[in-house]
């Protein structure tokens, strides 16, 4: 059985002091939960300080992006090895906001996923369609290209470590959420792609999260779907009580 993973993407929010406060509150609220993997992803500037807070707790640390080179003349970029050095174990790659605002492509996502694995990080690779793409009926085409090109050249022994996050772009920060049936349909399709790329055994081990206006109210229904293994939470992860309720509502679903 795949273990549920709930990850909070704090995006460009929280100063160092605010991040420490939120991490401490989450540590207090979540300290007895061990049946679910819990990850929080602050901004780069807070990674080390938040790491100090959550070290030896049940909360793991992640970053929101990374560059594919180890080091060099790449002003403003941060490598996987630098992220790992802060104590982080996870890194989000290819989030729709990175694709939309910073020209991320399936090819750069692929480079970053490979670099993350090489540096010992667990990539959370994001895929998903825009509203106009869903309305055109090409959701599966978009998701197929994101998955296949994002995983290009990655052997199955590495693929098992990757987490895929399906995030319909039209549901991110809009208050709209894909219905549980809509989300399950795409998650099931992603798993069928993984079977073709690798095999049934590998596909059954890879966890696929749902992301897109996840709230305490819709968590349980989403996670009851057979191919949805967790949630990538945006705005609701910025409030300790809200994120706690999402995690709490995930317990015992599977």
mmCIF file of C-alpha atoms in Angstrom:
data_model
loop_
_atom_site.group_PDB
_atom_site.id
_atom_site.type_symbol
_atom_site.label_atom_id
_atom_site.label_comp_id
_atom_site.label_asym_id
_atom_site.label_seq_id
_atom_site.Cartn_x
_atom_site.Cartn_y
_atom_site.Cartn_z
ATOM 1 C CA UNK A 1 0.000 0.000 0.000
ATOM 2 C CA UNK A 2 1.343 3.427 -0.973
ATOM 3 C CA UNK A 3 1.800 5.766 1.996
ATOM 4 C CA UNK A 4 -0.138 9.017 1.770
ATOM 5 C CA UNK A 5 2.039 12.126 1.420
ATOM 6 C CA UNK A 6 0.784 15.615 2.233
ATOM 7 C CA UNK A 7 3.128 18.413 1.151
ATOM 8 C CA UNK A 8 2.682 22.124 1.823
ATOM 9 C CA UNK A 9 3.981 24.521 -0.822
ATOM 10 C CA UNK A 10 4.372 27.864 0.911
ATOM 11 C CA UNK A 11 5.207 29.612 -2.381
ATOM 12 C CA UNK A 12 6.576 33.181 -1.973
ATOM 13 C CA UNK A 13 5.270 33.700 1.540
ATOM 14 C CA UNK A 14 6.738 34.015 5.049
ATOM 15 C CA UNK A 15 9.816 35.801 6.288
ATOM 16 C CA UNK A 16 12.318 33.736 8.247
ATOM 17 C CA UNK A 17 10.660 34.622 11.533
ATOM 18 C CA UNK A 18 7.196 33.860 10.202
ATOM 19 C CA UNK A 19 8.406 30.576 8.746
ATOM 20 C CA UNK A 20 9.915 29.532 12.074
ATOM 21 C CA UNK A 21 6.648 30.375 13.846
ATOM 22 C CA UNK A 22 4.555 28.372 11.366
ATOM 23 C CA UNK A 23 6.944 25.416 11.507
ATOM 24 C CA UNK A 24 6.831 25.395 15.313
ATOM 25 C CA UNK A 25 3.031 25.483 15.302
ATOM 26 C CA UNK A 26 2.886 22.611 12.813
ATOM 27 C CA UNK A 27 5.402 20.616 14.820
ATOM 28 C CA UNK A 28 3.203 21.019 17.911
ATOM 29 C CA UNK A 29 -0.030 20.125 16.120
ATOM 30 C CA UNK A 30 1.291 17.227 14.046
ATOM 31 C CA UNK A 31 3.735 15.623 16.488
ATOM 32 C CA UNK A 32 1.729 12.428 17.051
ATOM 33 C CA UNK A 33 0.977 11.646 13.392
ATOM 34 C CA UNK A 34 3.227 8.999 11.881
ATOM 35 C CA UNK A 35 0.971 7.172 9.431
ATOM 36 C CA UNK A 36 1.373 9.867 6.766
ATOM 37 C CA UNK A 37 4.423 11.519 5.205
ATOM 38 C CA UNK A 38 4.306 15.243 5.959
ATOM 39 C CA UNK A 39 6.431 17.750 4.003
ATOM 40 C CA UNK A 40 6.662 21.545 4.158
ATOM 41 C CA UNK A 41 8.348 23.636 1.463
ATOM 42 C CA UNK A 42 9.359 27.157 2.534
ATOM 43 C CA UNK A 43 11.295 29.672 0.440
ATOM 44 C CA UNK A 44 15.055 29.197 0.056
ATOM 45 C CA UNK A 45 15.905 31.869 2.643
ATOM 46 C CA UNK A 46 14.087 29.942 5.382
ATOM 47 C CA UNK A 47 15.191 26.396 4.615
ATOM 48 C CA UNK A 48 18.028 26.155 7.133
ATOM 49 C CA UNK A 49 16.078 27.796 9.946
ATOM 50 C CA UNK A 50 12.982 25.659 9.367
ATOM 51 C CA UNK A 51 15.232 22.615 9.144
ATOM 52 C CA UNK A 52 16.460 23.380 12.670
ATOM 53 C CA UNK A 53 12.836 23.417 13.851
ATOM 54 C CA UNK A 54 11.703 20.147 12.235
ATOM 55 C CA UNK A 55 14.871 18.070 12.620
ATOM 56 C CA UNK A 56 14.082 14.819 14.485
ATOM 57 C CA UNK A 57 10.344 15.423 14.028
ATOM 58 C CA UNK A 58 7.800 13.724 11.802
ATOM 59 C CA UNK A 59 7.830 16.725 9.442
ATOM 60 C CA UNK A 60 10.209 16.647 6.478
ATOM 61 C CA UNK A 61 11.584 19.606 4.577
ATOM 62 C CA UNK A 62 11.393 20.404 0.885
ATOM 63 C CA UNK A 63 12.363 23.224 -1.484
ATOM 64 C CA UNK A 64 10.199 24.788 -4.188
ATOM 65 C CA UNK A 65 12.615 24.558 -7.118
ATOM 66 C CA UNK A 66 16.273 23.943 -8.012
ATOM 67 C CA UNK A 67 18.741 24.260 -10.865
ATOM 68 C CA UNK A 68 20.201 21.271 -12.680
ATOM 69 C CA UNK A 69 23.895 22.186 -12.395
ATOM 70 C CA UNK A 70 25.917 21.446 -9.252
ATOM 71 C CA UNK A 71 27.620 24.840 -9.188
ATOM 72 C CA UNK A 72 28.877 27.565 -11.492
ATOM 73 C CA UNK A 73 28.169 31.008 -12.897
ATOM 74 C CA UNK A 74 24.395 30.815 -12.618
ATOM 75 C CA UNK A 75 23.466 33.933 -10.682
ATOM 76 C CA UNK A 76 20.384 33.538 -8.533
ATOM 77 C CA UNK A 77 20.158 29.764 -8.879
ATOM 78 C CA UNK A 78 20.396 27.058 -6.197
ATOM 79 C CA UNK A 79 21.604 23.508 -6.787
ATOM 80 C CA UNK A 80 20.215 20.261 -5.453
ATOM 81 C CA UNK A 81 23.338 19.720 -3.371
ATOM 82 C CA UNK A 82 22.882 23.133 -1.743
ATOM 83 C CA UNK A 83 19.264 22.279 -0.949
ATOM 84 C CA UNK A 84 20.268 18.891 0.468
ATOM 85 C CA UNK A 85 22.846 20.666 2.648
ATOM 86 C CA UNK A 86 20.060 22.569 4.426
ATOM 87 C CA UNK A 87 18.527 19.301 5.603
ATOM 88 C CA UNK A 88 15.817 19.173 2.942
ATOM 89 C CA UNK A 89 14.805 15.810 1.492
ATOM 90 C CA UNK A 90 12.271 16.875 -1.163
ATOM 91 C CA UNK A 91 12.099 19.407 -3.980
ATOM 92 C CA UNK A 92 9.129 20.534 -6.079
ATOM 93 C CA UNK A 93 9.924 20.587 -9.793
ATOM 94 C CA UNK A 94 7.901 21.897 -12.716
ATOM 95 C CA UNK A 95 5.137 23.586 -10.749
ATOM 96 C CA UNK A 96 2.673 25.270 -13.102
ATOM 97 C CA UNK A 97 3.721 28.693 -11.824
ATOM 98 C CA UNK A 98 7.303 27.887 -12.816
ATOM 99 C CA UNK A 99 6.081 26.806 -16.253
ATOM 100 C CA UNK A 100 3.875 29.884 -16.728
ATOM 101 C CA UNK A 101 6.005 32.679 -15.247
ATOM 102 C CA UNK A 102 9.548 31.366 -15.677
ATOM 103 C CA UNK A 103 9.368 29.450 -18.947
ATOM 104 C CA UNK A 104 9.899 25.975 -17.509
ATOM 105 C CA UNK A 105 9.595 23.282 -20.159
ATOM 106 C CA UNK A 106 9.320 19.508 -20.056
ATOM 107 C CA UNK A 107 12.995 19.426 -20.994
ATOM 108 C CA UNK A 108 14.154 21.645 -18.120
ATOM 109 C CA UNK A 109 11.896 19.697 -15.769
ATOM 110 C CA UNK A 110 13.589 16.492 -16.927
ATOM 111 C CA UNK A 111 17.051 17.956 -16.271
ATOM 112 C CA UNK A 112 16.005 19.061 -12.798
ATOM 113 C CA UNK A 113 14.427 15.715 -11.904
ATOM 114 C CA UNK A 114 17.636 13.924 -12.890
ATOM 115 C CA UNK A 115 19.767 16.410 -10.941
ATOM 116 C CA UNK A 116 17.516 16.091 -7.885
ATOM 117 C CA UNK A 117 17.876 12.317 -7.888
ATOM 118 C CA UNK A 118 21.636 12.600 -8.314
ATOM 119 C CA UNK A 119 21.878 14.932 -5.324
ATOM 120 C CA UNK A 120 19.839 12.585 -3.135
ATOM 121 C CA UNK A 121 16.599 14.568 -3.143
ATOM 122 C CA UNK A 122 13.110 13.212 -3.777
ATOM 123 C CA UNK A 123 11.538 15.159 -6.659
ATOM 124 C CA UNK A 124 7.864 16.100 -6.616
ATOM 125 C CA UNK A 125 7.298 16.467 -10.363
ATOM 126 C CA UNK A 126 4.243 18.537 -11.244
ATOM 127 C CA UNK A 127 2.067 17.930 -14.296
ATOM 128 C CA UNK A 128 -1.295 19.295 -15.375
ATOM 129 C CA UNK A 129 -3.382 21.107 -17.948
ATOM 130 C CA UNK A 130 -4.617 24.677 -18.297
ATOM 131 C CA UNK A 131 -8.328 25.512 -18.448
ATOM 132 C CA UNK A 132 -8.284 26.088 -22.207
ATOM 133 C CA UNK A 133 -6.563 22.735 -22.705
ATOM 134 C CA UNK A 134 -9.215 20.930 -20.677
ATOM 135 C CA UNK A 135 -11.960 22.725 -22.598
ATOM 136 C CA UNK A 136 -10.341 21.606 -25.874
ATOM 137 C CA UNK A 137 -10.421 18.012 -24.645
ATOM 138 C CA UNK A 138 -6.628 17.598 -24.712
ATOM 139 C CA UNK A 139 -6.033 17.033 -20.987
ATOM 140 C CA UNK A 140 -4.609 13.550 -21.572
ATOM 141 C CA UNK A 141 -2.334 14.818 -24.366
ATOM 142 C CA UNK A 142 -0.855 17.526 -22.131
ATOM 143 C CA UNK A 143 -0.440 15.222 -19.143
ATOM 144 C CA UNK A 144 1.114 12.533 -21.365
ATOM 145 C CA UNK A 145 3.747 14.941 -22.661
ATOM 146 C CA UNK A 146 4.496 16.222 -19.142
ATOM 147 C CA UNK A 147 4.918 12.706 -17.741
ATOM 148 C CA UNK A 148 6.789 11.064 -20.603
ATOM 149 C CA UNK A 149 9.138 13.969 -21.316
ATOM 150 C CA UNK A 150 9.648 14.738 -17.648
ATOM 151 C CA UNK A 151 10.696 11.137 -16.960
ATOM 152 C CA UNK A 152 12.698 10.707 -20.165
ATOM 153 C CA UNK A 153 15.857 8.649 -19.590
ATOM 154 C CA UNK A 154 15.111 7.947 -15.919
ATOM 155 C CA UNK A 155 15.537 4.220 -15.079
ATOM 156 C CA UNK A 156 12.881 2.410 -13.099
ATOM 157 C CA UNK A 157 15.010 2.082 -9.964
ATOM 158 C CA UNK A 158 15.130 5.893 -9.805
ATOM 159 C CA UNK A 159 11.546 6.381 -10.940
ATOM 160 C CA UNK A 160 10.271 4.611 -7.819
ATOM 161 C CA UNK A 161 11.634 7.496 -5.725
ATOM 162 C CA UNK A 162 9.784 10.174 -7.694
ATOM 163 C CA UNK A 163 6.451 11.638 -6.613
ATOM 164 C CA UNK A 164 4.155 12.987 -9.309
ATOM 165 C CA UNK A 165 1.763 15.808 -8.488
ATOM 166 C CA UNK A 166 -1.217 16.252 -10.800
ATOM 167 C CA UNK A 167 -2.306 19.857 -10.584
ATOM 168 C CA UNK A 168 -4.971 21.078 -12.998
ATOM 169 C CA UNK A 169 -3.772 24.647 -13.517
ATOM 170 C CA UNK A 170 -7.346 25.958 -13.619
ATOM 171 C CA UNK A 171 -7.828 24.805 -10.020
ATOM 172 C CA UNK A 172 -4.708 26.376 -8.490
ATOM 173 C CA UNK A 173 -5.476 29.343 -6.265
ATOM 174 C CA UNK A 174 -8.868 29.813 -7.911
ATOM 175 C CA UNK A 175 -10.999 28.119 -5.304
ATOM 176 C CA UNK A 176 -12.074 25.653 -7.972
ATOM 177 C CA UNK A 177 -11.258 22.014 -7.375
ATOM 178 C CA UNK A 178 -11.426 19.134 -9.779
ATOM 179 C CA UNK A 179 -14.158 16.772 -8.674
ATOM 180 C CA UNK A 180 -12.914 13.581 -7.105
ATOM 181 C CA UNK A 181 -14.009 11.761 -10.277
ATOM 182 C CA UNK A 182 -12.138 14.200 -12.542
ATOM 183 C CA UNK A 183 -9.004 13.926 -10.413
ATOM 184 C CA UNK A 184 -9.170 10.136 -10.235
ATOM 185 C CA UNK A 185 -9.616 9.890 -14.010
ATOM 186 C CA UNK A 186 -6.341 11.729 -14.627
ATOM 187 C CA UNK A 187 -4.488 9.984 -11.803
ATOM 188 C CA UNK A 188 -5.530 6.621 -13.230
ATOM 189 C CA UNK A 189 -4.347 7.737 -16.654
ATOM 190 C CA UNK A 190 -0.976 8.813 -15.227
ATOM 191 C CA UNK A 191 -0.558 5.409 -13.610
ATOM 192 C CA UNK A 192 -1.348 3.725 -16.935
ATOM 193 C CA UNK A 193 1.412 5.819 -18.519
ATOM 194 C CA UNK A 194 3.824 4.669 -15.813
ATOM 195 C CA UNK A 195 2.954 1.046 -16.571
ATOM 196 C CA UNK A 196 3.888 1.632 -20.216
ATOM 197 C CA UNK A 197 7.061 3.558 -19.351
ATOM 198 C CA UNK A 198 8.228 1.046 -16.748
ATOM 199 C CA UNK A 199 6.066 -1.870 -15.597
ATOM 200 C CA UNK A 200 3.117 -2.643 -13.333
ATOM 201 C CA UNK A 201 5.300 -3.114 -10.268
ATOM 202 C CA UNK A 202 7.009 0.268 -10.594
ATOM 203 C CA UNK A 203 3.747 2.016 -11.470
ATOM 204 C CA UNK A 204 2.108 0.587 -8.361
ATOM 205 C CA UNK A 205 4.856 2.041 -6.153
ATOM 206 C CA UNK A 206 4.980 5.614 -7.480
ATOM 207 C CA UNK A 207 2.864 8.017 -5.463
ATOM 208 C CA UNK A 208 0.666 10.528 -7.310
ATOM 209 C CA UNK A 209 -0.578 13.571 -5.410
ATOM 210 C CA UNK A 210 -3.423 15.894 -6.282
ATOM 211 C CA UNK A 211 -2.825 19.639 -6.158
ATOM 212 C CA UNK A 212 -5.298 22.435 -6.787
ATOM 213 C CA UNK A 213 -7.255 24.317 -4.095
ATOM 214 C CA UNK A 214 -6.940 21.466 -1.609
ATOM 215 C CA UNK A 215 -8.850 22.288 1.576
ATOM 216 C CA UNK A 216 -9.811 20.412 4.749
ATOM 217 C CA UNK A 217 -13.326 20.040 3.342
ATOM 218 C CA UNK A 218 -12.331 18.160 0.181
ATOM 219 C CA UNK A 219 -9.284 16.208 1.339
ATOM 220 C CA UNK A 220 -10.968 12.992 2.424
ATOM 221 C CA UNK A 221 -13.108 12.612 -0.692
ATOM 222 C CA UNK A 222 -10.090 13.138 -2.949
ATOM 223 C CA UNK A 223 -7.892 10.684 -1.066
ATOM 224 C CA UNK A 224 -10.577 8.015 -1.096
ATOM 225 C CA UNK A 225 -9.904 7.627 -4.822
ATOM 226 C CA UNK A 226 -7.795 4.573 -5.594
ATOM 227 C CA UNK A 227 -5.002 6.346 -7.489
ATOM 228 C CA UNK A 228 -4.728 9.529 -5.408
ATOM 229 C CA UNK A 229 -1.946 9.118 -2.867
ATOM 230 C CA UNK A 230 -1.777 12.524 -1.258
ATOM 231 C CA UNK A 231 -2.027 16.247 -1.780
ATOM 232 C CA UNK A 232 0.210 19.139 -2.750
ATOM 233 C CA UNK A 233 -1.328 21.958 -0.735
ATOM 234 C CA UNK A 234 -0.888 25.635 -1.570
ATOM 235 C CA UNK A 235 -2.690 28.423 0.269
ATOM 236 C CA UNK A 236 -4.163 26.163 2.936
ATOM 237 C CA UNK A 237 -0.640 25.170 4.016
ATOM 238 C CA UNK A 238 0.083 28.732 5.167
ATOM 239 C CA UNK A 239 -2.255 28.371 8.131
ATOM 240 C CA UNK A 240 -1.202 25.847 10.770
ATOM 241 C CA UNK A 241 -4.725 24.824 11.752
ATOM 242 C CA UNK A 242 -5.877 24.443 8.158
ATOM 243 C CA UNK A 243 -2.881 22.286 7.212
ATOM 244 C CA UNK A 244 -3.329 20.265 10.387
ATOM 245 C CA UNK A 245 -6.957 19.558 9.458
ATOM 246 C CA UNK A 246 -5.918 18.446 5.967
ATOM 247 C CA UNK A 247 -3.382 16.033 7.430
ATOM 248 C CA UNK A 248 -5.832 14.872 10.099
ATOM 249 C CA UNK A 249 -8.529 14.252 7.466
ATOM 250 C CA UNK A 250 -6.056 12.103 5.532
ATOM 251 C CA UNK A 251 -5.541 9.615 8.354
ATOM 252 C CA UNK A 252 -7.124 6.232 7.862
ATOM 253 C CA UNK A 253 -8.456 7.007 4.395
ATOM 254 C CA UNK A 254 -6.427 4.126 2.944
#
